[in-house]
Amino acid sequence: MISRRSFCKKSLLIAGGLAIPLSCLELFDPKRLLAEKDEKGPRWVFLVDTRKCVGCGFCVKGCKVENEVPYDANVTRTWVERYVVTKDGKTHIDSPKGARDGFPNKGIDIGHGKLEEIRDEDIEKAFFVPKLCNQCDNPPCVQVCPVGATYQTADGVVLVDRNWCIGCGYCIMGCPYGVRFFHPVFHVAEKCNFCYHRITKGMQTACVDSCAFGARRVGNLRDPEDPVTKIIMTERVNVLKEEYGTKPQVFYLGLSKEVK
Amino acid sequence: MKSHVWRPLVVVLAVIAVVLVARKFLVPADFGIGARGYMYGWHRAGNEQQWKEVKVKYKTAAFCKDCHRDKYDEIKESPHRNINCENCHGPALNHPDDPKSLTIDRSRELCARCHTRLPYPNSSRGAMKGIDPKSHNVGLDCVTCHWPHDPRKEGHKR
């Protein structure tokens, strides 16, 4: 027979016991998460037209200066790749110094200061492909960060907190596009952030401003009137390595199978 | 509760308490979930502002136009109209206060970025007017003969 005293004691115990998991759930309240998801405001995207790129490398120079990436260190937030497909079916790819000085040589840079010369008549097709951070909608670099130093903002840009990064390098390994590197001065992970200080002021990114050929454009995917959005919605755009499920937000026009 | 079985529980609870207290002091107040939820938005909110405060170095031709209207109008009428002033003149920074004058890159290498002939079919580079820098007037600056603000004009008036 249960006494009143033991009934009260046990009820309190059960209520207290239930309160513990409930308070844990409070920390991870999915409804609050959903409510805090801001679907207004911009969602920055990038459009690269590889047909227009001539490989001058002004974008790389502009980016390095604007974002204080050491100019002579062989690291860069954005770079341009050259693809030369020869008639024997081989693809020759290079990006000397990330194309910071453009492509001053006709020969393909094969490392150790050596150039591989290709005869003009052997070239089947050749083109340039600018690369930068894809600001993925499912960024694997953010998932692997153990300390919450890299994150995605409401407008879709993935940023790195230099004060919080411990420099473990997981994100550098985790990025399937190889856009992250170790900053030689700050000793933290570094990456393209669409010139966050410029786009949030209504300016273009430094690479877009320095491109004389219109090969690079930045836009807002949530604005249906944005010319970049219109192109992404209506033209035949492609993304890099979509099989990874990262949902990249840098779209390419004229992408060739050699690049993917 | 005096049982040896319960004693480890007290230790565990004490450790949890220490961790919670330490977290309170070590984690910044603005650290939390952002707009993208726990998986992608776990961060220090103040850092977004830090990135927004990075100094703008390239101020674009719209900034140069205010004082150098003549130069601006000249290049906008020329085949070089899409090249931003700062591509060759360097970033404006706080010009005209600091630096008082910009360092102009007049090197052959700068022009060669676009005008080295690369015979690439199906790329707009192949269609560009190009030269072989190893044989085309070696040792001379391009601006000796070509006026960069309007390449249709000849010579450098200096």
Coordinates of C-alpha atoms in Angstrom, one line a residue:
Chain A
M1 CA 0.0 0.0 0.0
I2 CA 1.6 3.3 -1.0
S3 CA 1.7 6.0 1.6
R4 CA 1.1 9.6 0.9
R5 CA 4.7 10.5 1.8
S6 CA 6.2 8.0 -0.6
F7 CA 3.7 9.0 -3.3
C8 CA 4.8 12.6 -3.1
K9 CA 8.5 11.7 -3.0
K10 CA 8.2 9.4 -6.0
S11 CA 6.2 11.9 -8.0
L12 CA 8.8 14.6 -7.3
L13 CA 11.5 12.2 -8.3
I14 CA 9.8 11.4 -11.6
A15 CA 9.1 15.1 -12.3
G16 CA 12.7 15.9 -11.6
G17 CA 14.0 13.0 -13.6
L18 CA 11.9 14.1 -16.6
A19 CA 13.1 17.7 -16.2
I20 CA 16.7 16.7 -16.9
P21 CA 16.1 15.4 -20.5
L22 CA 13.6 18.2 -21.1
S23 CA 16.3 20.8 -20.2
C24 CA 18.7 19.0 -22.6
L25 CA 16.1 19.3 -25.3
E26 CA 15.8 23.0 -24.6
L27 CA 19.4 23.4 -25.7
F28 CA 18.6 21.7 -29.1
D29 CA 15.1 23.1 -29.7
P30 CA 14.5 22.4 -33.4
K31 CA 11.5 24.8 -33.5
R32 CA 13.7 27.7 -32.4
L33 CA 16.3 26.7 -34.9
L34 CA 13.7 26.9 -37.7
A35 CA 12.4 30.2 -36.4
E36 CA 15.9 31.7 -36.5
K37 CA 16.5 30.6 -40.1
D38 CA 16.2 33.9 -41.9
E39 CA 15.0 33.4 -45.4
K40 CA 14.9 37.1 -46.1
G41 CA 18.0 39.1 -47.1
P42 CA 20.4 38.1 -49.8
R43 CA 21.8 34.7 -50.7
W44 CA 25.1 35.4 -52.4
V45 CA 26.0 33.3 -55.4
F46 CA 28.8 33.5 -58.0
L47 CA 28.7 33.1 -61.8
V48 CA 31.9 32.2 -63.7
D49 CA 31.8 32.4 -67.5
T50 CA 34.7 30.3 -68.6
R51 CA 34.1 31.2 -72.2
K52 CA 35.0 34.8 -71.4
C53 CA 38.1 34.2 -69.3
V54 CA 41.4 35.0 -71.0
G55 CA 43.7 34.0 -68.1
C56 CA 45.0 37.5 -67.4
G57 CA 45.1 36.8 -63.7
F58 CA 44.1 40.3 -62.6
C59 CA 41.4 38.7 -60.4
V60 CA 44.1 36.8 -58.5
K61 CA 46.2 39.9 -58.1
G62 CA 43.2 42.0 -57.0
C63 CA 42.1 39.3 -54.5
K64 CA 45.5 38.9 -52.9
V65 CA 45.9 42.7 -52.4
E66 CA 42.3 43.3 -51.2
N67 CA 42.3 40.4 -48.8
E68 CA 45.9 40.8 -47.5
V69 CA 47.0 37.4 -48.6
P70 CA 50.8 37.4 -48.6
Y71 CA 51.6 38.3 -52.2
D72 CA 54.7 36.2 -52.8
A73 CA 53.6 33.1 -50.7
N74 CA 52.2 30.4 -53.0
V75 CA 48.7 30.5 -51.5
T76 CA 45.7 32.3 -52.8
R77 CA 41.9 32.5 -52.2
T78 CA 41.2 32.4 -55.9
W79 CA 43.1 31.1 -58.9
V80 CA 42.8 30.5 -62.6
E81 CA 43.5 27.1 -64.2
R82 CA 44.6 26.6 -67.8
Y83 CA 43.4 23.5 -69.6
V84 CA 45.1 22.5 -72.8
V85 CA 43.6 19.4 -74.4
T86 CA 45.8 18.0 -77.2
K87 CA 44.8 15.9 -80.1
D88 CA 46.2 12.7 -78.5
G89 CA 43.5 13.1 -75.9
K90 CA 45.8 14.3 -73.1
T91 CA 44.7 17.2 -70.8
H92 CA 47.5 19.5 -69.7
I93 CA 46.6 21.6 -66.6
D94 CA 48.6 24.3 -64.9
S95 CA 48.2 27.4 -62.7
P96 CA 51.6 29.0 -62.2
K97 CA 51.5 30.9 -58.9
G98 CA 47.7 30.6 -59.1
A99 CA 47.9 32.8 -62.2
R100 CA 48.8 35.8 -60.1
D101 CA 50.8 37.1 -63.0
G102 CA 48.6 35.5 -65.6
F103 CA 50.1 32.9 -67.9
P104 CA 53.4 34.4 -69.1
N105 CA 54.5 31.2 -70.8
K106 CA 53.0 29.3 -73.7
G107 CA 54.5 26.1 -72.2
I108 CA 52.6 24.3 -69.4
D109 CA 54.1 24.6 -66.0
I110 CA 54.9 21.1 -64.8
G111 CA 56.6 22.1 -61.6
H112 CA 60.2 22.4 -60.5
G113 CA 60.6 25.3 -62.9
K114 CA 60.1 23.1 -65.9
L115 CA 57.8 23.9 -68.9
E116 CA 56.2 21.4 -71.2
E117 CA 56.0 22.9 -74.7
I118 CA 53.0 22.1 -76.8
R119 CA 53.0 22.7 -80.5
D120 CA 50.2 25.0 -81.7
E121 CA 48.9 22.4 -84.2
D122 CA 48.5 19.7 -81.5
I123 CA 46.0 21.8 -79.5
E124 CA 42.5 20.5 -79.8
K125 CA 41.0 23.0 -77.3
A126 CA 42.3 25.2 -74.6
F127 CA 40.6 27.4 -72.1
F128 CA 40.9 29.0 -68.7
V129 CA 38.8 28.2 -65.6
P130 CA 38.8 30.6 -62.6
K131 CA 38.3 28.9 -59.2
L132 CA 37.2 30.2 -55.8
C133 CA 35.3 29.1 -52.8
N134 CA 31.9 27.6 -53.7
Q135 CA 30.2 28.8 -50.5
C136 CA 28.4 25.5 -50.5
D137 CA 24.9 25.2 -49.1
N138 CA 26.1 22.1 -47.3
P139 CA 29.7 23.1 -46.5
P140 CA 31.7 20.0 -45.4
C141 CA 34.5 22.3 -44.1
V142 CA 32.0 23.7 -41.5
Q143 CA 30.8 20.3 -40.4
V144 CA 34.3 19.1 -39.6
C145 CA 35.3 22.2 -37.5
P146 CA 35.7 21.0 -33.9
V147 CA 35.5 24.4 -32.3
G148 CA 32.9 26.4 -34.3
A149 CA 35.4 28.7 -35.9
T150 CA 34.1 28.3 -39.3
Y151 CA 30.4 28.8 -40.0
Q152 CA 27.9 29.9 -42.6
T153 CA 26.1 33.3 -42.3
A154 CA 22.5 33.9 -43.1
D155 CA 23.4 35.1 -46.5
G156 CA 25.2 31.9 -47.3
V157 CA 28.9 32.9 -47.1
V158 CA 31.2 30.6 -45.1
L159 CA 33.5 32.6 -42.9
V160 CA 36.4 31.7 -40.6
D161 CA 36.7 33.3 -37.2
R162 CA 40.5 34.1 -36.9
N163 CA 40.3 34.6 -33.1
W164 CA 38.6 31.2 -32.6
C165 CA 40.3 28.9 -35.2
I166 CA 42.8 26.6 -33.5
G167 CA 44.5 25.8 -36.8
C168 CA 43.9 22.0 -36.8
G169 CA 43.4 21.9 -40.5
Y170 CA 40.5 19.6 -40.7
C171 CA 38.6 22.0 -42.9
I172 CA 41.5 22.3 -45.3
M173 CA 41.4 18.5 -45.7
G174 CA 37.6 18.4 -45.7
C175 CA 37.1 20.8 -48.7
P176 CA 36.6 18.7 -51.8
Y177 CA 37.6 21.8 -53.9
G178 CA 40.9 22.6 -52.2
V179 CA 40.0 26.2 -51.7
R180 CA 41.2 26.4 -48.1
F181 CA 44.7 26.9 -47.1
F182 CA 46.7 27.8 -44.0
H183 CA 47.3 31.6 -43.7
P184 CA 51.1 32.0 -43.4
V185 CA 50.8 35.1 -41.1
F186 CA 47.7 34.5 -38.9
H187 CA 48.3 30.7 -38.7
V188 CA 44.6 29.9 -39.1
A189 CA 42.5 28.5 -41.9
E190 CA 41.9 31.0 -44.8
K191 CA 39.5 31.0 -47.7
C192 CA 37.6 33.1 -50.1
N193 CA 34.6 34.8 -48.5
F194 CA 33.2 36.6 -51.6
C195 CA 34.9 39.8 -50.2
Y196 CA 32.4 39.9 -47.4
H197 CA 33.4 43.4 -46.5
R198 CA 32.6 44.6 -50.0
I199 CA 29.4 42.7 -50.9
T200 CA 27.8 43.7 -47.6
K201 CA 28.5 47.4 -48.6
G202 CA 26.8 46.9 -51.9
M203 CA 30.1 46.7 -53.8
Q204 CA 31.3 43.9 -56.1
T205 CA 34.0 41.5 -55.0
A206 CA 37.6 42.6 -55.8
C207 CA 37.9 39.8 -58.4
V208 CA 34.7 40.9 -60.1
D209 CA 35.8 44.5 -60.2
S210 CA 39.2 43.6 -61.6
C211 CA 37.9 41.3 -64.4
A212 CA 37.8 43.3 -67.6
F213 CA 36.0 40.5 -69.5
G214 CA 32.9 39.9 -67.4
A215 CA 34.0 36.4 -66.7
R216 CA 33.2 36.7 -63.0
R217 CA 29.9 38.0 -61.5
V218 CA 28.4 38.0 -58.1
G219 CA 24.7 38.1 -57.4
N220 CA 21.8 37.5 -55.0
L221 CA 19.9 34.3 -55.6
R222 CA 16.9 35.5 -53.6
D223 CA 16.3 38.4 -55.9
P224 CA 14.5 37.1 -59.0
E225 CA 15.4 40.4 -60.9
D226 CA 19.1 40.0 -60.3
P227 CA 20.8 39.4 -63.8
V228 CA 23.0 36.7 -62.3
T229 CA 20.0 34.9 -60.8
K230 CA 18.3 35.1 -64.2
I231 CA 21.2 33.5 -65.9
I232 CA 21.5 30.7 -63.3
M233 CA 17.8 30.0 -63.6
T234 CA 17.4 30.1 -67.3
E235 CA 20.8 29.2 -68.9
R236 CA 22.8 25.9 -68.9
V237 CA 24.9 26.4 -65.9
N238 CA 26.9 23.7 -64.1
V239 CA 28.7 23.3 -60.8
L240 CA 31.8 21.5 -59.7
K241 CA 31.7 18.1 -58.2
E242 CA 28.0 18.0 -57.5
E243 CA 28.3 14.3 -56.7
Y244 CA 29.7 15.3 -53.2
G245 CA 26.3 16.7 -52.3
T246 CA 27.8 20.0 -51.2
K247 CA 25.4 22.1 -53.2
P248 CA 28.0 24.6 -54.5
Q249 CA 26.8 28.2 -55.0
V250 CA 29.4 29.1 -57.7
F251 CA 27.9 28.4 -61.1
Y252 CA 29.9 27.9 -64.3
L253 CA 28.9 28.6 -67.9
G254 CA 30.8 26.7 -70.5
L255 CA 32.2 24.1 -68.2
S256 CA 34.0 21.2 -69.9
K257 CA 34.3 17.6 -68.7
E258 CA 38.0 18.0 -68.2
V259 CA 37.3 20.4 -65.4
K260 CA 34.7 18.4 -63.5
Chain B
M1 CA 24.1 6.9 -0.5
K2 CA 27.2 5.9 1.4
S3 CA 27.7 2.9 -0.9
H4 CA 30.9 2.7 -2.9
V5 CA 28.7 2.1 -5.9
W6 CA 27.4 5.7 -5.7
R7 CA 30.7 7.4 -5.1
P8 CA 31.8 7.6 -8.8
L9 CA 28.5 9.2 -9.6
V10 CA 29.4 12.1 -7.3
V11 CA 32.7 12.4 -9.1
V12 CA 31.0 12.5 -12.5
L13 CA 28.5 15.1 -11.3
A14 CA 31.4 17.2 -9.9
V15 CA 33.3 17.0 -13.3
I16 CA 30.1 18.1 -15.1
A17 CA 29.7 21.0 -12.8
V18 CA 33.3 22.1 -13.3
V19 CA 32.9 21.9 -17.1
L20 CA 29.7 23.9 -17.0
V21 CA 31.2 26.6 -14.8
A22 CA 34.4 26.8 -16.9
R23 CA 32.3 27.0 -20.1
K24 CA 30.4 29.9 -18.6
F25 CA 33.7 31.9 -18.3
L26 CA 35.6 30.7 -21.4
V27 CA 33.0 30.8 -24.1
P28 CA 32.2 34.3 -25.4
A29 CA 28.7 35.7 -24.6
D30 CA 27.8 36.0 -28.3
F31 CA 28.8 32.4 -29.1
G32 CA 25.8 30.4 -30.2
I33 CA 23.7 29.1 -33.1
G34 CA 23.3 31.4 -36.0
A35 CA 20.9 31.5 -38.8
R36 CA 22.0 28.2 -40.3
G37 CA 21.4 26.1 -37.2
Y38 CA 23.7 23.8 -35.2
M39 CA 25.4 22.1 -38.1
Y40 CA 26.5 25.1 -40.1
G41 CA 25.8 28.2 -37.9
W42 CA 27.6 27.4 -34.6
H43 CA 29.8 30.5 -34.2
R44 CA 30.7 33.7 -32.5
A45 CA 28.3 36.3 -33.8
G46 CA 30.7 39.2 -33.4
N47 CA 33.0 37.7 -36.0
E48 CA 30.6 38.6 -38.8
Q49 CA 31.0 42.2 -38.0
Q50 CA 34.8 41.8 -37.8
W51 CA 34.8 40.6 -41.4
K52 CA 32.5 43.4 -42.5
E53 CA 35.0 45.9 -41.1
V54 CA 37.9 44.7 -43.3
K55 CA 39.3 47.8 -45.2
V56 CA 38.2 48.2 -48.8
K57 CA 41.4 48.8 -50.9
Y58 CA 40.1 48.7 -54.4
K59 CA 37.6 51.6 -54.7
T60 CA 36.8 51.0 -58.5
A61 CA 36.7 53.5 -61.3
A62 CA 33.6 55.2 -59.9
F63 CA 35.8 56.6 -57.1
C64 CA 38.6 57.7 -59.5
K65 CA 36.0 59.4 -61.8
D66 CA 35.3 62.2 -59.2
C67 CA 38.8 63.8 -59.7
H68 CA 40.2 62.3 -62.9
R69 CA 37.2 62.7 -65.1
D70 CA 39.2 63.4 -68.3
K71 CA 41.2 60.1 -67.9
Y72 CA 38.0 58.2 -67.1
D73 CA 36.2 59.6 -70.1
E74 CA 39.1 58.8 -72.4
I75 CA 39.4 55.1 -71.3
K76 CA 35.6 54.6 -71.4
E77 CA 35.6 55.6 -75.1
S78 CA 38.5 53.2 -75.9
P79 CA 38.7 49.4 -76.5
H80 CA 40.2 49.2 -72.9
R81 CA 37.0 50.6 -71.4
N82 CA 36.3 47.5 -69.2
I83 CA 39.7 47.6 -67.5
N84 CA 39.5 49.2 -64.1
C85 CA 41.9 52.0 -63.3
E86 CA 43.3 50.2 -60.3
N87 CA 44.3 47.1 -62.3
C88 CA 47.3 49.2 -63.5
H89 CA 47.5 52.1 -61.1
G90 CA 47.2 49.9 -58.0
P91 CA 44.6 50.0 -55.2
A92 CA 43.4 53.5 -54.2
L93 CA 43.5 52.8 -50.4
N94 CA 43.2 56.2 -48.9
H95 CA 44.3 58.1 -51.9
P96 CA 44.7 61.1 -52.2
D97 CA 45.7 61.4 -48.5
D98 CA 47.6 58.2 -48.2
P99 CA 49.2 57.4 -50.6
K100 CA 49.5 60.8 -52.2
S101 CA 50.3 59.3 -55.5
L102 CA 49.7 55.7 -56.7
T103 CA 52.5 53.4 -58.1
I104 CA 51.7 52.8 -61.7
D105 CA 52.7 49.4 -63.2
R106 CA 54.0 50.2 -66.6
S107 CA 55.8 46.9 -67.1
R108 CA 55.7 44.7 -70.1
E109 CA 54.5 41.9 -67.9
L110 CA 51.3 43.7 -67.1
C111 CA 50.3 44.2 -70.7
A112 CA 51.5 40.6 -71.5
R113 CA 48.9 39.2 -69.1
C114 CA 46.4 39.7 -71.9
H115 CA 48.5 40.4 -75.0
T116 CA 50.8 37.4 -75.0
R117 CA 49.7 35.5 -78.1
L118 CA 48.2 32.1 -77.0
P119 CA 46.8 30.2 -79.9
Y120 CA 43.8 28.8 -78.1
P121 CA 40.8 27.9 -80.2
N122 CA 37.4 28.0 -78.6
S123 CA 38.7 30.5 -76.0
S124 CA 38.3 34.2 -76.2
R125 CA 42.1 34.4 -75.5
G126 CA 42.8 33.0 -79.0
A127 CA 40.8 35.9 -80.5
M128 CA 42.8 38.6 -78.6
K129 CA 45.3 40.8 -80.2
G130 CA 48.6 39.3 -79.1
I131 CA 52.3 39.4 -79.6
D132 CA 55.2 37.1 -78.7
P133 CA 57.0 39.0 -75.9
K134 CA 60.2 37.2 -76.6
S135 CA 60.5 38.8 -80.1
H136 CA 58.3 41.9 -80.0
N137 CA 60.5 45.0 -79.3
V138 CA 62.3 43.3 -76.4
G139 CA 63.5 45.6 -73.7
L140 CA 61.1 48.4 -74.5
D141 CA 58.1 49.3 -72.3
C142 CA 54.8 48.8 -74.2
V143 CA 53.8 52.3 -73.2
T144 CA 56.6 53.7 -75.3
C145 CA 54.6 53.1 -78.5
H146 CA 51.1 52.3 -77.2
W147 CA 48.9 54.7 -75.2
P148 CA 47.2 52.4 -72.6
H149 CA 44.2 54.7 -72.0
D150 CA 43.3 54.3 -75.6
P151 CA 45.4 51.8 -77.5
R152 CA 44.2 53.2 -80.8
K153 CA 46.4 56.2 -80.1
E154 CA 50.1 55.9 -80.6
G155 CA 53.0 56.8 -78.3
H156 CA 53.2 57.8 -74.7
K157 CA 52.9 61.5 -74.1
R158 CA 55.2 62.1 -71.1

